[in-house]
Amino acid sequence: MQDDPPVPGGVAVVVDARGSHCPGALMELIVALKHARRGEFLLVLADDPGSAREIPEWLAKVGQRHVSTRSEQGVLHIMVEKTRG
Amino acid sequence: MRIMIVGAGIGGTILANRLARLLAPELQRGEVDVVVLSASPRHLYQPGLLHLALGQTTVDALYRDQRTLLDPRIALLIDEVVAFAPDSKQVRGASGNAYSYDWLVIATGSRVTPEEVPGLAENAHGFYTEAAALRLAQALQAFDGGRVVVTTGVPHKCPMAPLELTFLLQDLFVRRGIAPRVDLLYTYPIGRLHSIEAVAEWARIEFARRGIRSATYFNIAAVDGATRTVHSEEGLSVDYDLLIAIPPHRGADAIERSGLGPRGWVPTHRRLLTMQGRDDVFVLGDTTNLPVSKAGSTARFQAEVIAANLASRVRGGGDTHGYDGKVLCFIETSRDRATYAAFNYAEPPRPHAPSRAMHMAKTFYHRLYWSSLRGFP
């Protein structure tokens, strides 16, 4: 079993979107990022497989940083850094 | 012993009425009182606002006197809560009165905040207040062709609203004979047409069939009223003749001011619906920070759980029920067809083809709304 990668200052916000079919993990992340500060790290927990593709795809479009994705017991751990805005 | 419910929307009203039945002996003996604190003496049927905007209903059909919707054993106080003080087990109203409780249920709902996006409040139509819905109804009546852009903020009320609005608009334009002159563009914040993949796929096929265009990964950044352009965080810009927004929303001001939860959403135990760190405070409906749809059905299912657990606690027992994330949403796809999505934390939604039968079920539900507030069974 791996751990989430260490990030400077630690994880500022955990977006726990497990069981969220609607509005879903990406929508929860969009809200959390809006209110996070630049340089903060957010950890998304999601159990829908689509988030592994969709979240990095959206982060690339808006210029935010996808740090890592790993899966543990069916739960995706997606680390994100707010780099702009 | 006092149970205080702050907020008299669908969740608060159903909860109060269920408690009146579950705690009938205790209420009769005067051992318990259940008090509803509401900002308004009138109850608004929120889903009706969309139909008001589309000219399908009238203002008077959307309201009832709140007192008439509550069991006579429930006390109703009209005062807008301005502060929560959980340490002293009190809430304070705009009147200056302080209200004490033994158990508190926060059911203050949410409020749209288009002002969070530059230019949105000034330039976009909406339908989440009576005034906005009436303005949109007038704008639609005067509209004779051009580009209509539907745009959605995050987070937003009822996740079905953007699609439902779009389908009903297209239906309206067809019926008015102006569809060939209308370019209907649906925008959505994520990479498909709806959060639920099955609904998104069904909508993709319907859009193609009905000639509705779409732009995904579109989060509204700003609206420029002078050039009639809406810009997205992702760098897209689209022109519009008529802009209709499902705006972002937040929880009640009093929650933010009292430090109970950022943006007015109270951190909530996902199963027991208690406020995190507070065993004597429950959270109901839109007010929770749970990752579930902010919709009337959510509040309805949660009210059942809270009512059962509160009744058990009054009698010295423990919590007997848990919320499983259940949500049930109808989607009107035209004037005579509808479908629905049902799901919970563990079970994803499964698609159902739109049908006349489901449209009739939804119409029936609309008509039953007022009596369903009684909280039966």
CSV table of C-alpha atoms in Angstrom, one decimal:
chain,number,residue,atom,x,y,z
A,1,MET,CA,0.0,0.0,0.0
A,2,GLN,CA,1.4,3.4,-1.0
A,3,ASP,CA,0.9,6.7,0.8
A,4,ASP,CA,-0.2,10.0,-0.8
A,5,PRO,CA,2.9,11.9,-1.8
A,6,PRO,CA,4.2,14.4,0.7
A,7,VAL,CA,3.4,17.9,-0.3
A,8,PRO,CA,4.8,21.2,1.0
A,9,GLY,CA,2.6,22.5,3.9
A,10,GLY,CA,0.5,19.3,3.9
A,11,VAL,CA,-2.9,18.8,2.4
A,12,ALA,CA,-5.0,22.0,3.0
A,13,VAL,CA,-8.4,20.6,1.9
A,14,VAL,CA,-9.7,17.0,1.6
A,15,VAL,CA,-12.5,16.8,-0.9
A,16,ASP,CA,-14.3,13.6,0.1
A,17,ALA,CA,-16.5,12.8,-2.8
A,18,ARG,CA,-17.0,9.1,-2.1
A,19,GLY,CA,-20.5,8.1,-2.9
A,20,SER,CA,-21.1,11.3,-4.8
A,21,HIS,CA,-22.8,10.3,-8.0
A,22,CYS,CA,-24.3,13.7,-8.3
A,23,PRO,CA,-22.9,16.4,-8.2
A,24,GLY,CA,-19.8,14.2,-8.5
A,25,ALA,CA,-16.1,14.5,-7.6
A,26,LEU,CA,-15.1,17.0,-10.3
A,27,MET,CA,-17.9,19.4,-9.4
A,28,GLU,CA,-16.9,19.2,-5.7
A,29,LEU,CA,-13.3,19.9,-6.7
A,30,ILE,CA,-14.3,22.9,-8.8
A,31,VAL,CA,-16.0,24.4,-5.8
A,32,ALA,CA,-13.1,23.6,-3.4
A,33,LEU,CA,-10.5,25.1,-5.8
A,34,LYS,CA,-12.5,28.3,-6.2
A,35,HIS,CA,-12.1,28.9,-2.5
A,36,ALA,CA,-8.6,27.6,-2.0
A,37,ARG,CA,-5.5,29.8,-1.9
A,38,ARG,CA,-2.8,29.6,-4.5
A,39,GLY,CA,-0.1,27.2,-3.4
A,40,GLU,CA,-2.5,25.0,-1.4
A,41,PHE,CA,-2.8,21.3,-2.0
A,42,LEU,CA,-6.2,19.5,-2.2
A,43,LEU,CA,-6.7,15.8,-2.0
A,44,VAL,CA,-9.8,14.4,-3.8
A,45,LEU,CA,-11.2,11.0,-2.6
A,46,ALA,CA,-13.5,9.6,-5.3
A,47,ASP,CA,-14.9,6.1,-6.0
A,48,ASP,CA,-16.2,6.7,-9.6
A,49,PRO,CA,-13.6,5.5,-12.1
A,50,GLY,CA,-14.3,8.4,-14.5
A,51,SER,CA,-12.7,10.9,-12.1
A,52,ALA,CA,-9.2,9.4,-12.9
A,53,ARG,CA,-9.5,10.8,-16.4
A,54,GLU,CA,-11.9,13.7,-16.0
A,55,ILE,CA,-10.2,15.5,-13.2
A,56,PRO,CA,-6.7,15.7,-14.8
A,57,GLU,CA,-8.3,16.7,-18.1
A,58,TRP,CA,-10.1,19.6,-16.5
A,59,LEU,CA,-7.1,20.7,-14.5
A,60,ALA,CA,-5.1,20.9,-17.7
A,61,LYS,CA,-7.7,23.1,-19.3
A,62,VAL,CA,-7.8,25.6,-16.4
A,63,GLY,CA,-4.0,25.6,-15.8
A,64,GLN,CA,-4.1,24.0,-12.3
A,65,ARG,CA,-1.6,21.2,-11.4
A,66,HIS,CA,-2.4,17.5,-11.2
A,67,VAL,CA,0.2,16.2,-8.8
A,68,SER,CA,-0.7,12.5,-8.6
A,69,THR,CA,-3.4,9.8,-8.8
A,70,ARG,CA,-3.4,6.5,-7.0
A,71,SER,CA,-6.0,3.9,-6.1
A,72,GLU,CA,-6.4,2.2,-2.8
A,73,GLN,CA,-9.2,-0.3,-2.1
A,74,GLY,CA,-11.4,1.1,-4.9
A,75,VAL,CA,-10.9,4.8,-3.8
A,76,LEU,CA,-9.0,7.2,-6.0
A,77,HIS,CA,-6.7,9.6,-4.2
A,78,ILE,CA,-6.1,12.5,-6.6
A,79,MET,CA,-3.7,15.2,-5.4
A,80,VAL,CA,-4.1,18.7,-6.9
A,81,GLU,CA,-2.2,22.0,-6.4
A,82,LYS,CA,-3.8,25.3,-6.9
A,83,THR,CA,-1.2,27.1,-9.0
A,84,ARG,CA,-3.2,30.1,-10.3
A,85,GLY,CA,-6.2,32.2,-9.6
B,1,MET,CA,-37.9,19.7,26.3
B,2,ARG,CA,-37.8,21.7,23.1
B,3,ILE,CA,-37.0,20.6,19.6
B,4,MET,CA,-36.5,23.6,17.4
B,5,ILE,CA,-36.5,23.4,13.6
B,6,VAL,CA,-35.1,26.4,11.9
B,7,GLY,CA,-36.4,26.7,8.4
B,8,ALA,CA,-39.8,25.7,7.0
B,9,GLY,CA,-39.0,24.5,3.5
B,10,ILE,CA,-39.9,21.0,2.4
B,11,GLY,CA,-37.5,19.4,4.8
B,12,GLY,CA,-38.4,21.4,7.9
B,13,THR,CA,-42.1,21.1,7.3
B,14,ILE,CA,-42.1,17.3,6.7
B,15,LEU,CA,-39.9,16.8,9.7
B,16,ALA,CA,-42.2,18.8,12.0
B,17,ASN,CA,-45.3,17.0,10.9
B,18,ARG,CA,-43.6,13.6,11.3
B,19,LEU,CA,-42.5,14.5,14.8
B,20,ALA,CA,-46.0,15.6,15.6
B,21,ARG,CA,-47.2,12.1,14.9
B,22,LEU,CA,-44.2,10.2,16.3
B,23,LEU,CA,-44.3,12.2,19.6
B,24,ALA,CA,-48.0,12.5,19.9
B,25,PRO,CA,-48.2,11.2,23.5
B,26,GLU,CA,-45.3,13.4,24.7
B,27,LEU,CA,-46.8,16.5,23.0
B,28,GLN,CA,-50.2,15.8,24.6
B,29,ARG,CA,-48.6,15.5,28.0
B,30,GLY,CA,-46.7,18.7,27.5
B,31,GLU,CA,-43.3,16.9,27.9
B,32,VAL,CA,-42.1,18.0,24.6
B,33,ASP,CA,-42.7,21.0,22.3
B,34,VAL,CA,-41.8,21.2,18.7
B,35,VAL,CA,-41.2,24.7,17.3
B,36,VAL,CA,-40.6,25.7,13.7
B,37,LEU,CA,-38.9,29.0,13.2
B,38,SER,CA,-39.5,30.4,9.8
B,39,ALA,CA,-38.3,33.6,8.1
B,40,SER,CA,-41.6,33.8,6.1
B,41,PRO,CA,-45.3,33.1,6.9
B,42,ARG,CA,-45.6,31.7,3.4
B,43,HIS,CA,-44.3,28.4,2.0
B,44,LEU,CA,-42.9,28.6,-1.6
B,45,TYR,CA,-43.1,25.6,-3.8
B,46,GLN,CA,-39.6,26.0,-5.3
B,47,PRO,CA,-39.9,23.6,-8.3
B,48,GLY,CA,-42.8,25.7,-9.6
B,49,LEU,CA,-40.5,28.7,-10.3
B,50,LEU,CA,-39.2,27.1,-13.5
B,51,HIS,CA,-42.8,26.6,-14.7
B,52,LEU,CA,-43.6,30.2,-13.8
B,53,ALA,CA,-40.7,31.3,-15.9
B,54,LEU,CA,-42.0,29.2,-18.8
B,55,GLY,CA,-45.5,30.6,-18.5
B,56,GLN,CA,-47.0,27.2,-17.4
B,57,THR,CA,-48.3,28.4,-14.0
B,58,THR,CA,-49.1,31.5,-12.0
B,59,VAL,CA,-47.7,33.1,-8.9
B,60,ASP,CA,-50.6,32.3,-6.6
B,61,ALA,CA,-50.2,28.5,-7.3
B,62,LEU,CA,-46.7,28.6,-5.8
B,63,TYR,CA,-47.6,29.7,-2.3
B,64,ARG,CA,-49.5,28.5,0.7
B,65,ASP,CA,-49.8,29.8,4.2
B,66,GLN,CA,-47.2,28.0,6.2
B,67,ARG,CA,-49.5,27.6,9.3
B,68,THR,CA,-52.0,25.6,7.3
B,69,LEU,CA,-49.2,23.1,6.3
B,70,LEU,CA,-48.2,22.3,9.8
B,71,ASP,CA,-49.9,20.0,12.3
B,72,PRO,CA,-51.8,22.1,14.9
B,73,ARG,CA,-49.5,20.6,17.6
B,74,ILE,CA,-46.5,22.3,16.1
B,75,ALA,CA,-45.7,25.9,17.2
B,76,LEU,CA,-44.8,28.2,14.3
B,77,LEU,CA,-42.8,31.4,15.0
B,78,ILE,CA,-42.0,33.9,12.2
B,79,ASP,CA,-38.6,35.4,12.7
B,80,GLU,CA,-35.5,35.3,10.5
B,81,VAL,CA,-32.6,33.6,12.3
B,82,VAL,CA,-29.5,35.9,12.3
B,83,ALA,CA,-27.2,33.9,14.6
B,84,PHE,CA,-26.7,30.4,16.0
B,85,ALA,CA,-25.1,29.9,19.4
B,86,PRO,CA,-24.8,26.2,19.9
B,87,ASP,CA,-22.7,26.5,23.1
B,88,SER,CA,-25.6,28.2,24.8
B,89,LYS,CA,-28.2,26.2,22.9
B,90,GLN,CA,-29.8,29.3,21.5
B,91,VAL,CA,-30.6,30.9,18.2
B,92,ARG,CA,-31.2,34.6,17.7
B,93,GLY,CA,-33.8,36.1,15.4
B,94,ALA,CA,-33.8,39.4,13.5
B,95,SER,CA,-36.5,40.6,15.9
B,96,GLY,CA,-33.9,40.5,18.7
B,97,ASN,CA,-35.5,37.6,20.4
B,98,ALA,CA,-33.4,34.6,21.5
B,99,TYR,CA,-34.9,31.1,21.4
B,100,SER,CA,-33.6,28.2,23.5
B,101,TYR,CA,-33.7,24.6,22.6
B,102,ASP,CA,-32.7,21.2,23.7
B,103,TRP,CA,-32.3,19.8,20.2
B,104,LEU,CA,-31.8,21.9,17.1
B,105,VAL,CA,-32.4,21.1,13.4
B,106,ILE,CA,-30.9,23.5,10.9
B,107,ALA,CA,-32.9,23.4,7.7
B,108,THR,CA,-32.3,26.9,6.4
B,109,GLY,CA,-31.8,25.9,2.8
B,110,SER,CA,-29.7,27.8,0.3
B,111,ARG,CA,-29.8,31.1,-1.6
B,112,VAL,CA,-28.6,31.8,-5.1
B,113,THR,CA,-25.6,34.1,-5.3
B,114,PRO,CA,-25.2,35.2,-8.9
B,115,GLU,CA,-23.1,38.2,-7.6
B,116,GLU,CA,-20.2,35.7,-7.1
B,117,VAL,CA,-19.6,35.8,-10.9
B,118,PRO,CA,-18.8,39.3,-12.4
B,119,GLY,CA,-21.6,40.5,-14.6
B,120,LEU,CA,-23.9,37.5,-14.0
B,121,ALA,CA,-26.4,39.2,-11.8
B,122,GLU,CA,-26.7,42.2,-14.1
B,123,ASN,CA,-26.9,40.4,-17.4
B,124,ALA,CA,-28.3,36.9,-17.0
B,125,HIS,CA,-31.8,35.8,-16.4
B,126,GLY,CA,-32.7,33.2,-13.8
B,127,PHE,CA,-35.7,31.6,-12.2
B,128,TYR,CA,-34.8,31.0,-8.5
B,129,THR,CA,-36.9,33.9,-7.1
B,130,GLU,CA,-40.4,34.9,-8.0
B,131,ALA,CA,-39.2,38.3,-9.4
B,132,ALA,CA,-36.5,36.6,-11.6
B,133,ALA,CA,-38.9,34.0,-12.9
B,134,LEU,CA,-41.4,36.7,-13.9
B,135,ARG,CA,-38.7,38.7,-15.6
B,136,LEU,CA,-37.6,35.6,-17.6
B,137,ALA,CA,-41.2,34.8,-18.5
B,138,GLN,CA,-41.5,38.3,-20.0
B,139,ALA,CA,-38.2,38.0,-21.8
B,140,LEU,CA,-39.2,34.7,-23.3
B,141,GLN,CA,-42.5,36.1,-24.4
B,142,ALA,CA,-40.7,38.9,-26.2
B,143,PHE,CA,-38.0,36.6,-27.7
B,144,ASP,CA,-38.3,36.0,-31.4
B,145,GLY,CA,-35.1,34.3,-32.3
B,146,GLY,CA,-31.3,34.4,-31.8
B,147,ARG,CA,-28.9,32.6,-29.6
B,148,VAL,CA,-30.0,31.4,-26.2
B,149,VAL,CA,-27.2,30.4,-23.8
B,150,VAL,CA,-27.9,28.3,-20.8
B,151,THR,CA,-25.0,28.4,-18.3
B,152,THR,CA,-24.5,26.8,-14.9
B,153,GLY,CA,-22.5,27.9,-11.8
B,154,VAL,CA,-21.0,25.7,-9.2
B,155,PRO,CA,-22.3,24.6,-6.8
B,156,HIS,CA,-25.9,24.9,-7.9
B,157,LYS,CA,-29.4,23.9,-6.7
B,158,CYS,CA,-31.2,20.8,-8.1
B,159,PRO,CA,-28.7,19.2,-10.5
B,160,MET,CA,-31.4,18.3,-13.0
B,161,ALA,CA,-32.4,22.0,-13.5
B,162,PRO,CA,-29.9,22.9,-16.3
B,163,LEU,CA,-31.0,20.0,-18.5
B,164,GLU,CA,-34.7,20.3,-17.6
B,165,LEU,CA,-34.6,24.0,-18.4
B,166,THR,CA,-32.9,23.4,-21.7
B,167,PHE,CA,-35.4,20.7,-22.8
B,168,LEU,CA,-38.4,22.8,-21.8
B,169,LEU,CA,-37.0,25.8,-23.6
B,170,GLN,CA,-36.5,23.9,-26.8
B,171,ASP,CA,-40.0,22.5,-26.5
B,172,LEU,CA,-41.3,26.1,-26.0
B,173,PHE,CA,-39.5,27.3,-29.1
B,174,VAL,CA,-40.9,24.5,-31.2
B,175,ARG,CA,-44.4,25.1,-30.0
B,176,ARG,CA,-44.1,28.8,-30.7
B,177,GLY,CA,-42.8,28.1,-34.2
B,178,ILE,CA,-39.6,30.0,-33.7
B,179,ALA,CA,-37.2,27.0,-33.3
B,180,PRO,CA,-35.6,27.4,-36.7
B,181,ARG,CA,-34.6,30.9,-35.7
B,182,VAL,CA,-33.2,29.9,-32.3
B,183,ASP,CA,-29.7,28.7,-31.6
B,184,LEU,CA,-29.9,27.0,-28.2
B,185,LEU,CA,-26.5,26.5,-26.6
B,186,TYR,CA,-26.2,24.5,-23.4
B,187,THR,CA,-23.0,24.9,-21.4
B,188,TYR,CA,-21.9,22.7,-18.4
B,189,PRO,CA,-19.0,22.9,-16.0
B,190,ILE,CA,-17.7,19.3,-16.4
B,191,GLY,CA,-16.7,17.2,-19.4
B,192,ARG,CA,-20.1,15.8,-20.2
B,193,LEU,CA,-23.7,17.1,-20.2
B,194,HIS,CA,-24.6,16.0,-16.7
B,195,SER,CA,-22.9,14.8,-13.5
B,196,ILE,CA,-24.5,11.4,-13.8
B,197,GLU,CA,-22.9,9.5,-16.7
B,198,ALA,CA,-26.0,7.7,-17.7
B,199,VAL,CA,-28.1,10.9,-17.8
B,200,ALA,CA,-25.3,12.6,-19.7
B,201,GLU,CA,-25.3,9.9,-22.4
B,202,TRP,CA,-29.1,10.0,-22.7
B,203,ALA,CA,-29.0,13.8,-22.9
B,204,ARG,CA,-26.3,13.6,-25.6
B,205,ILE,CA,-28.6,11.6,-27.8
B,206,GLU,CA,-31.6,13.8,-27.1
B,207,PHE,CA,-29.5,17.0,-27.9
B,208,ALA,CA,-28.5,15.5,-31.2
B,209,ARG,CA,-32.1,14.6,-32.1
B,210,ARG,CA,-33.5,18.0,-31.1
B,211,GLY,CA,-30.7,20.2,-32.5
B,212,ILE,CA,-29.4,21.5,-29.2
B,213,ARG,CA,-25.8,22.5,-29.2
B,214,SER,CA,-23.5,22.2,-26.2
B,215,ALA,CA,-20.1,23.3,-24.8
B,216,THR,CA,-18.7,21.2,-21.9
B,217,TYR,CA,-15.9,22.2,-19.4
B,218,PHE,CA,-17.5,25.6,-19.3
B,219,ASN,CA,-17.3,27.3,-15.9
B,220,ILE,CA,-18.6,30.9,-16.0
B,221,ALA,CA,-15.8,33.4,-15.3
B,222,ALA,CA,-17.5,36.6,-16.3
B,223,VAL,CA,-20.3,38.1,-18.3
B,224,ASP,CA,-19.8,41.2,-20.4
B,225,GLY,CA,-23.2,42.9,-20.9
B,226,ALA,CA,-21.9,45.5,-23.4
B,227,THR,CA,-20.8,42.9,-25.9
B,228,ARG,CA,-23.3,40.2,-24.8
B,229,THR,CA,-20.5,37.7,-24.2
B,230,VAL,CA,-20.0,35.1,-21.6
B,231,HIS,CA,-16.5,34.0,-20.8
B,232,SER,CA,-15.4,30.7,-19.2
B,233,GLU,CA,-12.6,29.8,-16.8
B,234,GLU,CA,-11.4,27.4,-19.5
B,235,GLY,CA,-10.8,30.3,-22.0
B,236,LEU,CA,-14.0,30.0,-24.2
B,237,SER,CA,-16.2,33.0,-25.0
B,238,VAL,CA,-19.6,32.8,-26.5
B,239,ASP,CA,-22.0,35.5,-27.6
B,240,TYR,CA,-25.7,35.5,-26.6
B,241,ASP,CA,-28.9,37.2,-27.3
B,242,LEU,CA,-30.6,35.7,-24.2
B,243,LEU,CA,-28.5,34.4,-21.3
B,244,ILE,CA,-30.2,32.2,-18.7
B,245,ALA,CA,-28.1,31.1,-15.7
B,246,ILE,CA,-28.5,28.5,-13.0
B,247,PRO,CA,-26.4,30.5,-10.6
B,248,PRO,CA,-24.0,29.4,-7.9
B,249,HIS,CA,-25.6,29.2,-4.4
B,250,ARG,CA,-24.6,29.2,-0.8
B,251,GLY,CA,-26.2,28.3,2.5
B,252,ALA,CA,-27.8,30.8,4.9
B,253,ASP,CA,-25.9,33.9,5.9
B,254,ALA,CA,-26.5,33.2,9.6
B,255,ILE,CA,-24.5,29.9,9.3
B,256,GLU,CA,-21.5,31.7,7.9
B,257,ARG,CA,-21.7,34.6,10.4
B,258,SER,CA,-22.0,32.1,13.3
B,259,GLY,CA,-18.9,30.2,12.1
B,260,LEU,CA,-20.9,26.9,11.7
B,261,GLY,CA,-19.6,26.2,8.2
B,262,PRO,CA,-17.9,27.8,5.2
B,263,ARG,CA,-20.2,29.2,2.6
B,264,GLY,CA,-23.2,28.3,4.7
B,265,TRP,CA,-22.9,24.5,4.4
B,266,VAL,CA,-22.7,22.8,7.8
B,267,PRO,CA,-20.2,19.9,8.2
B,268,THR,CA,-22.5,17.0,8.7
B,269,HIS,CA,-22.2,13.3,9.6
B,270,ARG,CA,-23.1,11.6,6.4
B,271,ARG,CA,-25.2,8.9,8.0
B,272,LEU,CA,-26.6,10.4,11.2
B,273,LEU,CA,-27.0,13.9,9.8
B,274,THR,CA,-25.7,15.5,13.0
B,275,MET,CA,-23.5,18.5,12.9
B,276,GLN,CA,-19.9,17.4,13.2
B,277,GLY,CA,-18.8,17.8,16.8
B,278,ARG,CA,-22.4,18.6,18.0
B,279,ASP,CA,-24.6,15.7,19.0
B,280,ASP,CA,-27.6,18.0,19.8
B,281,VAL,CA,-27.7,19.7,16.4
B,282,PHE,CA,-29.1,18.0,13.2
B,283,VAL,CA,-28.6,19.3,9.7
B,284,LEU,CA,-31.3,18.8,7.0
B,285,GLY,CA,-31.5,19.3,3.2
B,286,ASP,CA,-29.5,21.9,1.3
B,287,THR,CA,-27.9,23.0,4.5
B,288,THR,CA,-25.5,20.0,4.8
B,289,ASN,CA,-22.1,19.9,3.3
B,290,LEU,CA,-22.7,16.3,2.1
B,291,PRO,CA,-21.8,15.4,-1.5
B,292,VAL,CA,-25.3,14.6,-2.5
B,293,SER,CA,-27.8,16.5,-4.7
B,294,LYS,CA,-29.3,19.6,-3.2
B,295,ALA,CA,-32.9,18.7,-4.0
B,296,GLY,CA,-36.3,18.4,-2.4
B,297,SER,CA,-36.2,14.6,-2.4
B,298,THR,CA,-32.9,14.6,-0.5
B,299,ALA,CA,-34.5,16.7,2.2
B,300,ARG,CA,-37.6,14.5,2.3
B,301,PHE,CA,-35.5,11.3,2.8
B,302,GLN,CA,-33.3,12.9,5.4
B,303,ALA,CA,-36.3,14.2,7.3
B,304,GLU,CA,-37.5,10.7,7.8
B,305,VAL,CA,-34.2,9.7,9.4
B,306,ILE,CA,-34.0,12.7,11.7
B,307,ALA,CA,-37.6,12.4,12.8
B,308,ALA,CA,-37.1,8.7,13.8
B,309,ASN,CA,-33.8,9.4,15.7
B,310,LEU,CA,-35.2,12.5,17.5
B,311,ALA,CA,-38.3,10.6,18.6
B,312,SER,CA,-36.0,7.8,19.9
B,313,ARG,CA,-33.8,10.2,21.7
B,314,VAL,CA,-36.7,11.9,23.4
B,315,ARG,CA,-37.6,8.5,24.8
B,316,GLY,CA,-34.1,8.0,26.1
B,317,GLY,CA,-33.0,5.7,23.2
B,318,GLY,CA,-30.3,5.9,20.7
B,319,ASP,CA,-30.3,6.7,17.0
B,320,THR,CA,-32.2,4.0,15.1
B,321,HIS,CA,-32.0,5.2,11.5
B,322,GLY,CA,-29.3,6.2,9.1
B,323,TYR,CA,-29.3,8.2,5.9
B,324,ASP,CA,-28.0,6.1,3.0
B,325,GLY,CA,-27.5,9.0,0.5
B,326,LYS,CA,-30.9,8.4,-1.2
B,327,VAL,CA,-31.9,10.9,-3.9
B,328,LEU,CA,-34.8,10.7,-6.4
B,329,CYS,CA,-35.0,13.2,-9.2
B,330,PHE,CA,-37.5,13.6,-11.9
B,331,ILE,CA,-36.5,15.2,-15.2
B,332,GLU,CA,-39.1,16.8,-17.5
B,333,THR,CA,-37.9,16.2,-21.1
B,334,SER,CA,-40.8,17.9,-22.8
B,335,ARG,CA,-44.3,18.9,-22.0
B,336,ASP,CA,-45.5,15.3,-22.1
B,337,ARG,CA,-42.5,13.1,-21.3
B,338,ALA,CA,-40.3,12.7,-18.3
B,339,THR,CA,-37.7,10.4,-16.8
B,340,TYR,CA,-36.1,10.0,-13.4
B,341,ALA,CA,-32.8,9.0,-11.6
B,342,ALA,CA,-32.7,7.3,-8.2
B,343,PHE,CA,-29.5,6.6,-6.4
B,344,ASN,CA,-27.7,6.5,-3.0
B,345,TYR,CA,-24.1,6.5,-1.7
B,346,ALA,CA,-23.6,2.9,-2.8
B,347,GLU,CA,-25.8,2.5,-5.8
B,348,PRO,CA,-25.3,4.6,-8.9
B,349,PRO,CA,-28.3,5.8,-10.9
B,350,ARG,CA,-29.6,3.6,-13.7
B,351,PRO,CA,-31.0,5.2,-16.9
B,352,HIS,CA,-34.7,5.0,-17.8
B,353,ALA,CA,-36.2,6.0,-21.1
B,354,PRO,CA,-38.4,9.1,-20.9
B,355,SER,CA,-42.1,8.2,-21.0
B,356,ARG,CA,-45.6,9.6,-20.8
B,357,ALA,CA,-46.2,7.5,-17.7
B,358,MET,CA,-43.3,9.2,-15.9
B,359,HIS,CA,-44.5,12.6,-17.0
B,360,MET,CA,-47.9,11.8,-15.4
B,361,ALA,CA,-46.1,10.6,-12.3
B,362,LYS,CA,-44.3,13.9,-12.0
B,363,THR,CA,-47.4,15.9,-12.7
B,364,PHE,CA,-49.1,13.9,-10.0
B,365,TYR,CA,-46.2,14.6,-7.7
B,366,HIS,CA,-46.5,18.3,-8.4
B,367,ARG,CA,-50.2,18.2,-7.5
B,368,LEU,CA,-49.5,16.1,-4.4
B,369,TYR,CA,-46.7,18.4,-3.1
B,370,TRP,CA,-48.8,20.2,-0.6
B,371,SER,CA,-50.3,17.1,0.9
B,372,SER,CA,-46.9,15.3,0.8
B,373,LEU,CA,-45.7,18.0,3.3
B,374,ARG,CA,-47.8,16.2,5.9
B,375,GLY,CA,-45.0,13.7,5.9
B,376,PHE,CA,-47.0,10.5,5.5
B,377,PRO,CA,-46.6,7.7,5.9
